[in-house]
Coordinates of C-alpha atoms in Angstrom, one line a residue:
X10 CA 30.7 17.9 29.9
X11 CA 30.3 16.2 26.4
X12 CA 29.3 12.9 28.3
X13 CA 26.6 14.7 30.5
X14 CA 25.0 15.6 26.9
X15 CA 25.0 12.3 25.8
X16 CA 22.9 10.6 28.6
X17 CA 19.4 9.8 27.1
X18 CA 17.1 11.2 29.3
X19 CA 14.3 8.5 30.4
X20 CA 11.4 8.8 32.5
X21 CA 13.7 6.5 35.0
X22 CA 13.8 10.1 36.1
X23 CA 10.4 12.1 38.0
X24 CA 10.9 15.4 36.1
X25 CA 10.4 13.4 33.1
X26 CA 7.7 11.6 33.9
X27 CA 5.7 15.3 35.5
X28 CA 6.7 17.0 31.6
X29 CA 5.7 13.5 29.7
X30 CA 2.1 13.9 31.5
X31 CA 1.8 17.0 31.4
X32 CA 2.1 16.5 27.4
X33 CA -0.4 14.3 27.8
X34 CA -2.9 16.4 29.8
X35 CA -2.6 19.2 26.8
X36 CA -2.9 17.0 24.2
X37 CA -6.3 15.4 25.9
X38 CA -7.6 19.2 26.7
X39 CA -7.0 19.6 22.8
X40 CA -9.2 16.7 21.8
X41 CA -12.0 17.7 23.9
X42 CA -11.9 20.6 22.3
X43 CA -11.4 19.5 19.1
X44 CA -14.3 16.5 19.4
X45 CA -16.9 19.3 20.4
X46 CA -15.9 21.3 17.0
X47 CA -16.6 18.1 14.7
X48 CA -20.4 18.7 13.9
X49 CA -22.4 18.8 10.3
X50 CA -20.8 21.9 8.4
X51 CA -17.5 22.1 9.8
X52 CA -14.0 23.0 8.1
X53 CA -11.2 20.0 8.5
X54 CA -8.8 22.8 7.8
X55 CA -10.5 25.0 10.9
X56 CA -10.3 22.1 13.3
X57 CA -6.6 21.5 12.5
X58 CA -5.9 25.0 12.4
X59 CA -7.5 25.6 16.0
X60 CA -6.1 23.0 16.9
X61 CA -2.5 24.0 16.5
X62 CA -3.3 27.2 17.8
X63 CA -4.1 25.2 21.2
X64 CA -1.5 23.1 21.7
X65 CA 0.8 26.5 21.3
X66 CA -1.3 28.1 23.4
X67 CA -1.1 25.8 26.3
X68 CA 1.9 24.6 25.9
X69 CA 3.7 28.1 26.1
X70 CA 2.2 28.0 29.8
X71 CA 4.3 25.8 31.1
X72 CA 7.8 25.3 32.3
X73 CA 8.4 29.1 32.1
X74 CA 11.2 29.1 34.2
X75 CA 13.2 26.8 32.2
X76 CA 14.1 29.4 29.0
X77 CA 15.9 27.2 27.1
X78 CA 13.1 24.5 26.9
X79 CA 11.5 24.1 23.6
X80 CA 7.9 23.0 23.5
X81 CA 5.1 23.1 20.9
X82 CA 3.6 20.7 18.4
X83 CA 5.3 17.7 18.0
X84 CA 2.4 16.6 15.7
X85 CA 0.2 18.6 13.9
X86 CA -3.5 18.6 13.9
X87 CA -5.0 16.1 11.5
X88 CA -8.6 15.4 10.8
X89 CA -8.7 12.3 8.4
X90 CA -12.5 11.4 7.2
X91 CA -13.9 8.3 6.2
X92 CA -12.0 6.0 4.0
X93 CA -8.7 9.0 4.3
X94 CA -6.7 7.1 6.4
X95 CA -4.0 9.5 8.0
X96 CA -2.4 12.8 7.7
X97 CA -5.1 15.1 6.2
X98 CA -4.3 18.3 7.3
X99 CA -4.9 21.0 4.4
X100 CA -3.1 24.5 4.3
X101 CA -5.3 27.2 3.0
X102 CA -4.5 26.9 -0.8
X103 CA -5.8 23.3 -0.3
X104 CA -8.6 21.4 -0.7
X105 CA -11.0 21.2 2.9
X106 CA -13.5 18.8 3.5
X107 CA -16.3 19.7 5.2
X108 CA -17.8 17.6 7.8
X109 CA -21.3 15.6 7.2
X110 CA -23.5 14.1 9.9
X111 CA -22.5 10.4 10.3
X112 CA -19.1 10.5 9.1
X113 CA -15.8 9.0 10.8
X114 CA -13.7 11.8 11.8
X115 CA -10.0 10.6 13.4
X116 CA -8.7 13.5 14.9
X117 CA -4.8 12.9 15.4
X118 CA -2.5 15.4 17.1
X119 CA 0.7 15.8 19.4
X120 CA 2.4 18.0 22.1
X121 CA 5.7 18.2 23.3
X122 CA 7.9 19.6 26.2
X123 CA 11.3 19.8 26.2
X124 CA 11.2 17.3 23.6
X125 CA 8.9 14.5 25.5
X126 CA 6.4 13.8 22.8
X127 CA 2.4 13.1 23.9
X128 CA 0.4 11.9 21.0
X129 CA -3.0 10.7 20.9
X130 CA -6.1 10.0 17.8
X131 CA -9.9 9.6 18.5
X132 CA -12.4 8.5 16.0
X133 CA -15.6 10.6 16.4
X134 CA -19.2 10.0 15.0
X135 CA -19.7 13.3 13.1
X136 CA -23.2 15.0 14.6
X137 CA -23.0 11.8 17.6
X138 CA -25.8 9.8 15.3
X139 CA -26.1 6.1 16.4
X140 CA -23.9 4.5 13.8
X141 CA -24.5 0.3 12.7
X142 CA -23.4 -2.1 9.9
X143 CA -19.8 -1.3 8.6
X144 CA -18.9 1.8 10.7
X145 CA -20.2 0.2 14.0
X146 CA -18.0 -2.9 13.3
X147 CA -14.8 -0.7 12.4
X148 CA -15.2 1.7 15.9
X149 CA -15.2 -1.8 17.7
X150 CA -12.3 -3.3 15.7
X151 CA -10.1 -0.5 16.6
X152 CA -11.5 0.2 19.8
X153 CA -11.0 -3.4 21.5
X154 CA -7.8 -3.7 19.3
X155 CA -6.7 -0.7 20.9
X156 CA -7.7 -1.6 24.7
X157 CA -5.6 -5.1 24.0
X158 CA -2.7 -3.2 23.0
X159 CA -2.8 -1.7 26.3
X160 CA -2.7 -4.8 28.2
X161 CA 0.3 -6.3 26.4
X162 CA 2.4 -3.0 26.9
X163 CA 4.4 -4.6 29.6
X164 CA 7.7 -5.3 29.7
X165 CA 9.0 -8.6 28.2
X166 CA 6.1 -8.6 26.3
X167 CA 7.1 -9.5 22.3
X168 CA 6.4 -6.5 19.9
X169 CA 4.6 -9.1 17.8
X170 CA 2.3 -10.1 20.6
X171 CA 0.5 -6.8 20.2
X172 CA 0.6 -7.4 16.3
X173 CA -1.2 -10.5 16.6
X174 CA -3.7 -9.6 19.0
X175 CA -4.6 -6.3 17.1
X176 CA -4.9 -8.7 13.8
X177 CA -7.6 -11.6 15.7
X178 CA -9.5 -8.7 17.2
X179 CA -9.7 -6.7 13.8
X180 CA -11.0 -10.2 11.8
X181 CA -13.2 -10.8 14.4
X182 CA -15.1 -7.6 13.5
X183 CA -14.7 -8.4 9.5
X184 CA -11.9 -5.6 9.1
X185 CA -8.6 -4.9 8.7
X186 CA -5.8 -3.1 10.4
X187 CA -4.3 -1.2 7.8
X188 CA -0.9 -2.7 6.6
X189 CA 2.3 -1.9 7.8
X190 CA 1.3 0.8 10.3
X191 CA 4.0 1.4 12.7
X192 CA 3.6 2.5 16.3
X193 CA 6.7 3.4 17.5
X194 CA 9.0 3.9 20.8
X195 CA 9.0 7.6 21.4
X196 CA 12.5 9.4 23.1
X197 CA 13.6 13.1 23.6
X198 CA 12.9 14.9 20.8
X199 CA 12.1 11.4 18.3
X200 CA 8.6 10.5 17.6
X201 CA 9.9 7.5 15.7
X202 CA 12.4 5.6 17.9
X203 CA 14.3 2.3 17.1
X204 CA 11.4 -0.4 18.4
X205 CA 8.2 -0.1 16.9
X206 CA 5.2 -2.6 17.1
X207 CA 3.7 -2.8 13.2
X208 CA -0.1 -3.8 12.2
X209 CA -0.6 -6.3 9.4
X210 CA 2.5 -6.7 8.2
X211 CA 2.7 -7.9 4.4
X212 CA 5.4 -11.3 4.4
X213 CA 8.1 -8.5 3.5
X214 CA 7.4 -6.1 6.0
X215 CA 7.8 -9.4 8.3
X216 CA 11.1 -10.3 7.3
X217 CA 12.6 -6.8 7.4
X218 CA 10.6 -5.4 10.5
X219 CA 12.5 -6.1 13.4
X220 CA 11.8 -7.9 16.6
X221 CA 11.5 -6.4 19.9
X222 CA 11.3 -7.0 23.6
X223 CA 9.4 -4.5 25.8
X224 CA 11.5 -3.1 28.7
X225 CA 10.9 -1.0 31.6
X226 CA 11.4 2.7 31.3
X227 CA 10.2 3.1 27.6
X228 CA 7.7 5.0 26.0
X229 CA 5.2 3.7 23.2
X230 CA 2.7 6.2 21.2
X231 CA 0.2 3.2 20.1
X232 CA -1.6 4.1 17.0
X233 CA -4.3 1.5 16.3
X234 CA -5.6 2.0 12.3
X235 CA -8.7 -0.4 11.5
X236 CA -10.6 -0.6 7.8
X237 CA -13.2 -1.9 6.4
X238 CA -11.7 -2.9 3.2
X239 CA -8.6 -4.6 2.7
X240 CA -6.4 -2.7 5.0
X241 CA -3.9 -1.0 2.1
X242 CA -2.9 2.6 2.2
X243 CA -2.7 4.3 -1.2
X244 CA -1.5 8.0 -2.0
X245 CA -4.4 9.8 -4.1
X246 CA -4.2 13.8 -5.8
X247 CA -4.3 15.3 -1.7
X248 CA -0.7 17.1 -1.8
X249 CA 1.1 16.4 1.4
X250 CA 1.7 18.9 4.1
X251 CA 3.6 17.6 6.9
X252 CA 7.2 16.6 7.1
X253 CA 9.9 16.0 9.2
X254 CA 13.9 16.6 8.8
X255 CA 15.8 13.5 8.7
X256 CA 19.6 13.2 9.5
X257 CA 21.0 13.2 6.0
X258 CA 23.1 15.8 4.8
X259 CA 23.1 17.6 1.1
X260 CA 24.7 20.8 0.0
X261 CA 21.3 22.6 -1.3
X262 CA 21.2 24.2 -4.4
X263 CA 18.3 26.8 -4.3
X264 CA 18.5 29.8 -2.6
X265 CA 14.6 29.1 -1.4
X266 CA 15.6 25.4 -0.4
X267 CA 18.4 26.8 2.2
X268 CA 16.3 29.3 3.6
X269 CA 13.6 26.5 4.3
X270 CA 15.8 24.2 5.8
X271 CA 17.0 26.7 7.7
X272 CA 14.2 27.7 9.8
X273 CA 12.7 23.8 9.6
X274 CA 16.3 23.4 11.5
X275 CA 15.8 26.5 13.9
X276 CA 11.9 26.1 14.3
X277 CA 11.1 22.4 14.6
X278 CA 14.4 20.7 14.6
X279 CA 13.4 16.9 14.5
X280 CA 10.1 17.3 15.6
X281 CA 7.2 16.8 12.5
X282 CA 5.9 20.5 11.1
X283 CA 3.2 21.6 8.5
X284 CA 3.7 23.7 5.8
X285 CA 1.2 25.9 7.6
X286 CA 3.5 27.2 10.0
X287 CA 5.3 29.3 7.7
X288 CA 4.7 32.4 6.8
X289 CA 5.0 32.4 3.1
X290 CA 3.1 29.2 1.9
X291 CA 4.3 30.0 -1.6
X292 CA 8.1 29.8 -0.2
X293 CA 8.0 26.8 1.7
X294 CA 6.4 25.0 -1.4
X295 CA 9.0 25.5 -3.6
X296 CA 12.1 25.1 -1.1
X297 CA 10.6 21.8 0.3
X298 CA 10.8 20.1 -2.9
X299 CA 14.6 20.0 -3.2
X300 CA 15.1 19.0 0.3
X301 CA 12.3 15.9 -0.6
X302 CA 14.4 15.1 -3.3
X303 CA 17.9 14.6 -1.2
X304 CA 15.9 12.7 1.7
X305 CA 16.7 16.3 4.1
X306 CA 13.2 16.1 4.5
X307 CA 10.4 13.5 4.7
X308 CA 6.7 13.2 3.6
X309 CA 4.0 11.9 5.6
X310 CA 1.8 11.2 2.6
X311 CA -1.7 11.7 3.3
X312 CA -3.2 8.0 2.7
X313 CA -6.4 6.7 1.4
X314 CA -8.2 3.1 1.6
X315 CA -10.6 2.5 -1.5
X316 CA -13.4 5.1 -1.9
X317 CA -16.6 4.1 -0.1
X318 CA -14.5 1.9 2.7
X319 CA -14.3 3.2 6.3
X320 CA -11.0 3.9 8.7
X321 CA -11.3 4.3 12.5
X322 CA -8.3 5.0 14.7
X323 CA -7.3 5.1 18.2
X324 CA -3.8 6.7 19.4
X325 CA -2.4 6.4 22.6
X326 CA 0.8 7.4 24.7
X327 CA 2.2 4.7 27.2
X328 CA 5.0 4.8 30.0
X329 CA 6.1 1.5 31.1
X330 CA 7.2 2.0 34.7
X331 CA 7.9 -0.2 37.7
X332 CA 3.8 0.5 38.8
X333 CA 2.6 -0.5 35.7
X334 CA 1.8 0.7 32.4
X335 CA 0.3 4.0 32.3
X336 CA -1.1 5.7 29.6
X337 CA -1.4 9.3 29.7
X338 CA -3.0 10.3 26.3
X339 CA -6.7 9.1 24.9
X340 CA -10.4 10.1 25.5
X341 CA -13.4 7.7 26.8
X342 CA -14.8 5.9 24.0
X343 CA -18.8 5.4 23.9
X344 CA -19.5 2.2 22.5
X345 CA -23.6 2.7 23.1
X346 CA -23.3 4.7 19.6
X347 CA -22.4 1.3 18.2
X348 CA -24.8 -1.3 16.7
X349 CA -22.8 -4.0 15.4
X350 CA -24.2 -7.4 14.7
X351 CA -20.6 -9.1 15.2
X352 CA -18.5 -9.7 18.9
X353 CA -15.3 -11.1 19.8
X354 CA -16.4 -15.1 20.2
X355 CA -12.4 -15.9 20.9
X356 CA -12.5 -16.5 25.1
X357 CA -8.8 -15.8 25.1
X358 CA -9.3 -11.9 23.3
X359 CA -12.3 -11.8 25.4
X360 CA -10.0 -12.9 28.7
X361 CA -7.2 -10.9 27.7
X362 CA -9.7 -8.0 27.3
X363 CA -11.5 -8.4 30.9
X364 CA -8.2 -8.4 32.4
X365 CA -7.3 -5.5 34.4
X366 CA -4.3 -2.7 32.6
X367 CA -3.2 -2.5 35.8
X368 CA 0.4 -3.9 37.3
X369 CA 0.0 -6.7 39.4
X370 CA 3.1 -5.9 41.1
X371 CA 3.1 -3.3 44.0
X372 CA 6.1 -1.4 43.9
X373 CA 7.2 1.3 45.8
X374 CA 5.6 4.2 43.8
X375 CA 8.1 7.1 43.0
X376 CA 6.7 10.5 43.3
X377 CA 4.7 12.2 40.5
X378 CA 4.1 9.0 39.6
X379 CA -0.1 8.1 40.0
X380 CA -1.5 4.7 39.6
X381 CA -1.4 3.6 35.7
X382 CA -5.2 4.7 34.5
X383 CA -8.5 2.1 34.9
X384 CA -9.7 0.8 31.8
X385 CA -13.3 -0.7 30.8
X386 CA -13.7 -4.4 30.3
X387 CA -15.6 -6.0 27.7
X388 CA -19.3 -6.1 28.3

């Protein structure tokens, strides 16, 4: 019985495919939801708040029958403004920003069921204002970046294939993907698997960041991060909120520390959590520290490009099956809202963009398994 354990579940099988999309159709629900709350005036904190509340809402409706399945957030709700790149996602004695007409809002989140992660991020036009100069080249950037990420998700495809494109796509638009962003392989219960595809990697990051080879059966949660400025993530005052247990083992010393880890280990297992989600803030404050400080624990620092720079982002889930790649996470982008002076001259982006995301290949399609999702082409 041991061995049975052991065998990775993949979405080789259909039950896992039905609960990966089924992730995936939450986590979009979500976004809707949380894309129509982004207007002039609005809390950060609310959104992300209301958004957790969602994804446990909806996702305690499914799978009923199987009792022992966990499900819940497998990322929680961030709402990262401007030039804050990733991961703002304040707990009440924190700081909130409040939401101005014309800002960049990236709205990043992420359901799970039975451990089969959907994760998705949308950049939003605050107040849906026409946007031009710098921010309309940025949406672009990270849109098309995005859409050619799709299109080499196939298998045998090169993890630095997607690299490159996202990098010639970005300069053509006069920004930066944001260095040494990883997007990585997701499996049961791991939102950071062993391959991962990185964005403007630095010459170290090159030498240490492995190469990969796509292959049929995986799962890729492809997180496209675009700036105006140089592209470099830097830690400011904004105290971090979410975390996720590692694999390392340490005797804890505080009484408040093993009681944190504790429920971390009951509540969330491996899966990312916020502070929020306790019920004494105060506690889990001071019993995170020690486990931070023995590596039981780690940060996902909330990161900022230079003041007065602008970050857009676009998140999506992939499965690559036999039929194709299909993604099952992200929201219609409206590019009409964008005015940008610049385009992608390069006819190879431009071909590789007009291609179709689809498989070329008929195969016999397995059941639950729909045709991978149609995708714009470049104008």
């Amino acid at each position: 019985m041991a061995d049975d354990k052991e065998v990775e579940k993949t979405i080789a099988e259909d039950l896992v495919v039905t609960k990966y999309k089924l992730a995936g159709q939450i986590v979009n629900r979500v976004l809707e939801q949380l894309i129509a709350k982004c207007v002039p005036k609005a809390s950060a904190r609310e959104i992300c708040e209301f958004g957790d509340k969602l994804i446990l809402e909806e996702t305690s409706k499914v799978f009923k029958k199987e009792k022992d399945s966990k499900k819940g957030i497998a990322f929680s709700t961030c709402v990262s403004v401007n030039n804050c790149i990733c991961h703002f996602s304040p707990i009440p004695s924190e700081s909130d920003y409040i939401l101005k007409e014309g800002d960049l809002a990236k709205i990043d989140l992420g359901a799970h069921i039975d451990g089969f992660i959907a994760v998705v991020a949308h950049t939003v036009v605050v107040g849906g204002v026409e946007v031009s100069g710098r921010a309309a080249d940025v949406l672009l950037a990270a849109h098309y970046a995005s859409e050619a990420a799709l299109r080499l998700l196939r298998p045998n495809n090169e993890n630095y294939a997607i690299t490159d494109a996202v990098q010639k796509i970005t300069a053509e638009y006069g920004c930066k993907p944001v260095e040494g962003m990883l997007s990585h392989q997701l499996k049961q219960f791991r939102i950071d698997g062993e391959k991962s595809i990185i964005q403007n990697p630095s010459e170290a990051q090159r030498k240490e960041h492995e190469k990969a080879t796509l292959e049929t059966y995986e799962v890729y949660a492809m997180d496209v991060l675009v700036s105006t400025g140089e592209g470099i993530g830097r830690e400011m005052d904004t105290r971090c909120t979410i975390y996720k247990k590692t694999d390392e083992i340490y005797q804890l010393k505080l009484k408040a520390s093993r009681m944190f880890y504790s429920e971390v280990r009951n509540k969330h297992g491996s899966m990312p959590f916020n502070l929020r989600s306790f019920d004494k803030e105060t506690s889990a404050r001071l019993g995170v520290v020690e486990c931070v400080n023995h590596k039981l624990i780690e940060p996902f620092q909330v990161l900022y490009e230079r003041s007065g720079e602008l970050v857009a982002q676009f998140k999506f889930t992939a499965l690559l099956l036999p039929s194709g790649t299909h993604r099952i996470t992200g929201l219609p982008f409206d590019k009409s809202h964008c005015k940008s002076e610049r385009s992608i001259k390069d006819p190879e982006l431009n071909a590789l963009l007009n291609s179709s995301a689809k498989s070329n290949k008929k195969k016999k399609k397995k059941t639950g398994a729909e045709e991978p999702m149609e995708v714009e082409t470049v104008a």
